[in-house]
Coordinates of C-alpha atoms in Angstrom, one line a residue:
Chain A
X1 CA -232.5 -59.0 16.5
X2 CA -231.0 -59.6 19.9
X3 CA -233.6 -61.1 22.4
X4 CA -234.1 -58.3 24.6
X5 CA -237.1 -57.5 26.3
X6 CA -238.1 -54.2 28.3
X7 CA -241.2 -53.8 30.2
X8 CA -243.4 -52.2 30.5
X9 CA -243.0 -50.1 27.5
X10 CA -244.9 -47.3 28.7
X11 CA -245.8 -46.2 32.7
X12 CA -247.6 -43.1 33.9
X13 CA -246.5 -42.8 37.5
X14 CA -247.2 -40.6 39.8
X15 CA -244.2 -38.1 41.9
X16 CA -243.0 -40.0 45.5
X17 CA -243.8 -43.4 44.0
X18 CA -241.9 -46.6 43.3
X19 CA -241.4 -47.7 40.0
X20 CA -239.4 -50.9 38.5
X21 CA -238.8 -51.8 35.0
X22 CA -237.4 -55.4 33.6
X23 CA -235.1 -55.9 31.3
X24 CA -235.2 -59.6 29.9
X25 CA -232.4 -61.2 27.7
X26 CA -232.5 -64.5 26.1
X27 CA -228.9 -64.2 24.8
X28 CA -226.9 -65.7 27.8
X29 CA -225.0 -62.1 27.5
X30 CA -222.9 -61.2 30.4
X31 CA -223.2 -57.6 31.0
X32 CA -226.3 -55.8 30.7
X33 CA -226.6 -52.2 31.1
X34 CA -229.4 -49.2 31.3
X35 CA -229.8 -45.9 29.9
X36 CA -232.0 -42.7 29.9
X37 CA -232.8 -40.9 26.7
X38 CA -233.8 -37.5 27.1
X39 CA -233.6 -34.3 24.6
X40 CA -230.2 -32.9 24.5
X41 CA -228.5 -35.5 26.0
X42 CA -228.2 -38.4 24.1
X43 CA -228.3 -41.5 25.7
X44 CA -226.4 -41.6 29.1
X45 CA -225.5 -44.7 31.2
X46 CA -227.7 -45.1 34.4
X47 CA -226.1 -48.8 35.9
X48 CA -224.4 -51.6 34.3
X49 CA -224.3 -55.0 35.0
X50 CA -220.9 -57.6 34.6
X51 CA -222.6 -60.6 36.3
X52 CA -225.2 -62.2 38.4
X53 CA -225.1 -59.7 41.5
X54 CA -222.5 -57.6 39.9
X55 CA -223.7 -54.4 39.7
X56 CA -221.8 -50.6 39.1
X57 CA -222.9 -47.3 39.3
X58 CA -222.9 -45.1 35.6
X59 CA -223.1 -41.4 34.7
X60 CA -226.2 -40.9 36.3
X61 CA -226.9 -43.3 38.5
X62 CA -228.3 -40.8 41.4
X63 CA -232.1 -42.2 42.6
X64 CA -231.9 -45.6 40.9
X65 CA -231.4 -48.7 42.4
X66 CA -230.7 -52.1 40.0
X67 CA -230.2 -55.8 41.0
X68 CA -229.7 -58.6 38.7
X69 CA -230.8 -62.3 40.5
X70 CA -230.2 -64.2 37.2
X71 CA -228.3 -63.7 33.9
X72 CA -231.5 -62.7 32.0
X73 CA -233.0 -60.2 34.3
X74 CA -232.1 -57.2 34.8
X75 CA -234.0 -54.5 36.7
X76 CA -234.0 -50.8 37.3
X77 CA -235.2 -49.4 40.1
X78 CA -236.3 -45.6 40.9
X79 CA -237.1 -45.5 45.2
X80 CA -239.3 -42.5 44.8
X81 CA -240.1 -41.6 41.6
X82 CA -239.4 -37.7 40.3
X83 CA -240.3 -35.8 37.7
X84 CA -237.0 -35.5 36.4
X85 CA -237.0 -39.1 35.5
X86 CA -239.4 -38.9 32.9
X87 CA -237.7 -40.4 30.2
X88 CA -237.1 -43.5 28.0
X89 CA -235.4 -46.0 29.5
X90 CA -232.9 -48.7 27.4
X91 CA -231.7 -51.7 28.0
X92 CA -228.5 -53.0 26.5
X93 CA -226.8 -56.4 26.6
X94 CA -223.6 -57.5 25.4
X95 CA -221.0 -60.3 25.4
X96 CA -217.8 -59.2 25.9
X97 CA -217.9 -55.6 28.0
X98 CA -214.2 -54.2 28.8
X99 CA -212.8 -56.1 26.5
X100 CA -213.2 -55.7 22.9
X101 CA -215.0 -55.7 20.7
X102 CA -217.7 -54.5 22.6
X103 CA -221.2 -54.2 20.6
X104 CA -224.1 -53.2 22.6
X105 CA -227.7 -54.9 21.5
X106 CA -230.3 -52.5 22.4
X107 CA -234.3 -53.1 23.6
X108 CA -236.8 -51.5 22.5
X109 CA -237.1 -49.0 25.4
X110 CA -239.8 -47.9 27.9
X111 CA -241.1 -44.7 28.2
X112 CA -242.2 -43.5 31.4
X113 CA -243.7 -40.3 32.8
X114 CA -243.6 -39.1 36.2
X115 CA -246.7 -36.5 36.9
Chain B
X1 CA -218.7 -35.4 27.4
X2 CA -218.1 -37.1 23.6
X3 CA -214.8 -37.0 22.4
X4 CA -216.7 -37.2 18.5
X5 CA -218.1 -34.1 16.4
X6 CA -220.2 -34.9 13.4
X7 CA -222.7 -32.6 11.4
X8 CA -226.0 -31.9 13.1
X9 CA -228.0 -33.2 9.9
X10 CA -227.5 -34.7 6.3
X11 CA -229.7 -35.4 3.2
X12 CA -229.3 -37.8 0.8
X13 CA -231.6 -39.0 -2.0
X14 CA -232.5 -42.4 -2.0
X15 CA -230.2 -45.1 -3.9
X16 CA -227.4 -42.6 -3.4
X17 CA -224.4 -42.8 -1.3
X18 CA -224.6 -41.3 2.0
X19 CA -221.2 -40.5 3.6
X20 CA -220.9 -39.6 7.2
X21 CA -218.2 -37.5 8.9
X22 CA -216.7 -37.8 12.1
X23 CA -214.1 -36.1 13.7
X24 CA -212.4 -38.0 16.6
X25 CA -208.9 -35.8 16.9
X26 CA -208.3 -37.0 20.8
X27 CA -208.4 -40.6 20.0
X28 CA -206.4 -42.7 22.1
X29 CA -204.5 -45.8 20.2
X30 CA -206.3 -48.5 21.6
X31 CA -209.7 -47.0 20.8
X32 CA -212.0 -48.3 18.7
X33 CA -214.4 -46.2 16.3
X34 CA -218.2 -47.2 16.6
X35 CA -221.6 -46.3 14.8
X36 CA -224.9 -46.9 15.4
X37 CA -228.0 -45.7 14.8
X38 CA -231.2 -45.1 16.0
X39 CA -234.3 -45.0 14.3
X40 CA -237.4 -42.9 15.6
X41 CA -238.1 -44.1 18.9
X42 CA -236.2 -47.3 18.7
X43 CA -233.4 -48.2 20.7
X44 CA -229.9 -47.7 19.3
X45 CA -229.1 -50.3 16.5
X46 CA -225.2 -51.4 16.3
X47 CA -223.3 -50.3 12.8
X48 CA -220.3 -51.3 12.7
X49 CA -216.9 -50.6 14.5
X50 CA -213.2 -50.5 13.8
X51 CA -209.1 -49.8 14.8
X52 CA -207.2 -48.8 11.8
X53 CA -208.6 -50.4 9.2
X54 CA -211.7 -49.9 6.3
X55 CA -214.0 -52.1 7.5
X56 CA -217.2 -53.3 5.4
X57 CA -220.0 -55.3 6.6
X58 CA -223.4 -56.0 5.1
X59 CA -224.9 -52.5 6.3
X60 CA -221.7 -50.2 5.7
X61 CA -218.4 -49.7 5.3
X62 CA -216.3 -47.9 7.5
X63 CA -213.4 -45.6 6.5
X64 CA -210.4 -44.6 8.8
X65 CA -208.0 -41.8 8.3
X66 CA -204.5 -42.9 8.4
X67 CA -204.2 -41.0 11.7
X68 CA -207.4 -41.9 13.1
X69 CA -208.4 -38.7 13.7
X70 CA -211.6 -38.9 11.5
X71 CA -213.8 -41.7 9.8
X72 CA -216.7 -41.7 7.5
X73 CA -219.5 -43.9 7.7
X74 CA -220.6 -44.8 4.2
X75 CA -224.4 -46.6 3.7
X76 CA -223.7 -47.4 -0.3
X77 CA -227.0 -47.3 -1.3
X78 CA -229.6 -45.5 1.0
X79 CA -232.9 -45.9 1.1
X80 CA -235.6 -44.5 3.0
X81 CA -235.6 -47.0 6.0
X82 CA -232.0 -45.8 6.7
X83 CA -233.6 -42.2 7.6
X84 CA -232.1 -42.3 11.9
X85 CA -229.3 -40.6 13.6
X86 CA -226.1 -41.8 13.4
X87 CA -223.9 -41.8 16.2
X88 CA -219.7 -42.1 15.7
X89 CA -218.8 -43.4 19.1
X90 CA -214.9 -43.6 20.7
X91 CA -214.9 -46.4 23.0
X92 CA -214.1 -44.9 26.3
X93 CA -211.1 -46.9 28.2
X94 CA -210.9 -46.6 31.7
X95 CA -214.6 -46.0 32.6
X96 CA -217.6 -47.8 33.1
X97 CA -217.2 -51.0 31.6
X98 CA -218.5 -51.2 28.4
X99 CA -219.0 -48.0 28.4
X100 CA -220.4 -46.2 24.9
X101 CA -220.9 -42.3 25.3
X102 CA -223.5 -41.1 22.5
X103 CA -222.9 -37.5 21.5
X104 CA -226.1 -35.4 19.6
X105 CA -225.3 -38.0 16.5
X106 CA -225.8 -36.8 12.8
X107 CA -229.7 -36.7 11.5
X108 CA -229.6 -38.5 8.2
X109 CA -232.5 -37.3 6.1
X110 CA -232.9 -40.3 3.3
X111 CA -235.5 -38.6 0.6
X112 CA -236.9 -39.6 -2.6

């Protein structure tokens, strides 16, 4: 398996709060992306990353903030934390991005609940 | 949204064949076809992917129509650890980088 790391794997946060989650690679892979898995919608694409502070906005990237400092960290950001982001979270890493081929190596996710 | 259909669930009884369907009639030709799966409440595992042609690998083998409007997904000898959905995936071009837009995937039911 890919070395990729996510934590923490679960948070209970309350609404109006700041929450951060890591994502940690030991791969030396150049783009790293998160996404937000919730019933009905598959997994959709929050930010991606194509290099050390090289950052992009995804499908729903509304109330998240991400920075990436160093190649194997990668974090996610919600300000102010709503209910509506309750969800699992997922990291993804992967070598080659536009270009192809482009496989995606998952983590494991973190869940996290906003009361 | 996904430019894929597949069935909403399968069965297949273990040490068979379990063949997966996708539709992908808008594919562009500089596409590429992807699957992965996900088992419960892991993240997304990577497949296998191709262009054109069959392509096998130790998991599966992937089969391509002639006019790439549809592919099958074929685990050769399922067993119960390859229970997951399976998502068929069209590389978007254009888009985010890297970019892979999961549909509702297939729900393979692997019994004994």
């Amino acid at each position: 398996d890919a070395g990729i790391t996510q934590s923490p794997r679960h948070k209970v946060t309350e609404t109006g709060t700041p929450v951060t989650l890591r994502c940690h690679q030991t791969e030396n892979h150049r783009y790293m992306y998160w996404y937000r898995q919730d019933p009905g919608h598959g997994l959709r694409l929050i930010h991606y990353s194509y290099g050390v502070k090289d950052t992009d906005k995804g499908e729903v990237s509304d109330g998240y903030s991400v920075s990436r400092s160093k190649t194997e960290d990668f974090l996610l950001t919600l300000e102010s934390a709503t209910s509506s982001q309750t969800s699992v979270y997922f990291c993804a890493i992967s070598e080659s991005g536009d270009s192809d081929p482009n496989e995606q190596f998952f983590g494991p996710g973190t869940r996290l609940t906003v009361l | 949204d996904a430019k894929t259909t597949q069935p909403t669930s399968m069965d297949c009884a273990e040490g068979r064949a379990a063949n997966l369907p996708c539709n992908h009639s808008t594919i562009s030709g500089n596409e590429y076809v992807y699957w992965y799966r996900q088992i419960h409440s892991q993240g997304p595992q990577y497949i296998i992917h191709g262009l054109k042609n069959n392509e096998t690998n130790e998991m599966a083998s992937l089969i391509i129509t002639e006019d790439r409007k549809s592919s099958t997904l074929i685990l050769p000898h399922a067993t119960l650890r390859d229970t997951a959905v399976y998502y068929c995936i069209v590389r978007v071009r254009g888009g985010s980088q890297g970019n892979l837009i999961f549909g509702k995937g297939t729900k393979l039911s692997v019994k004994p």
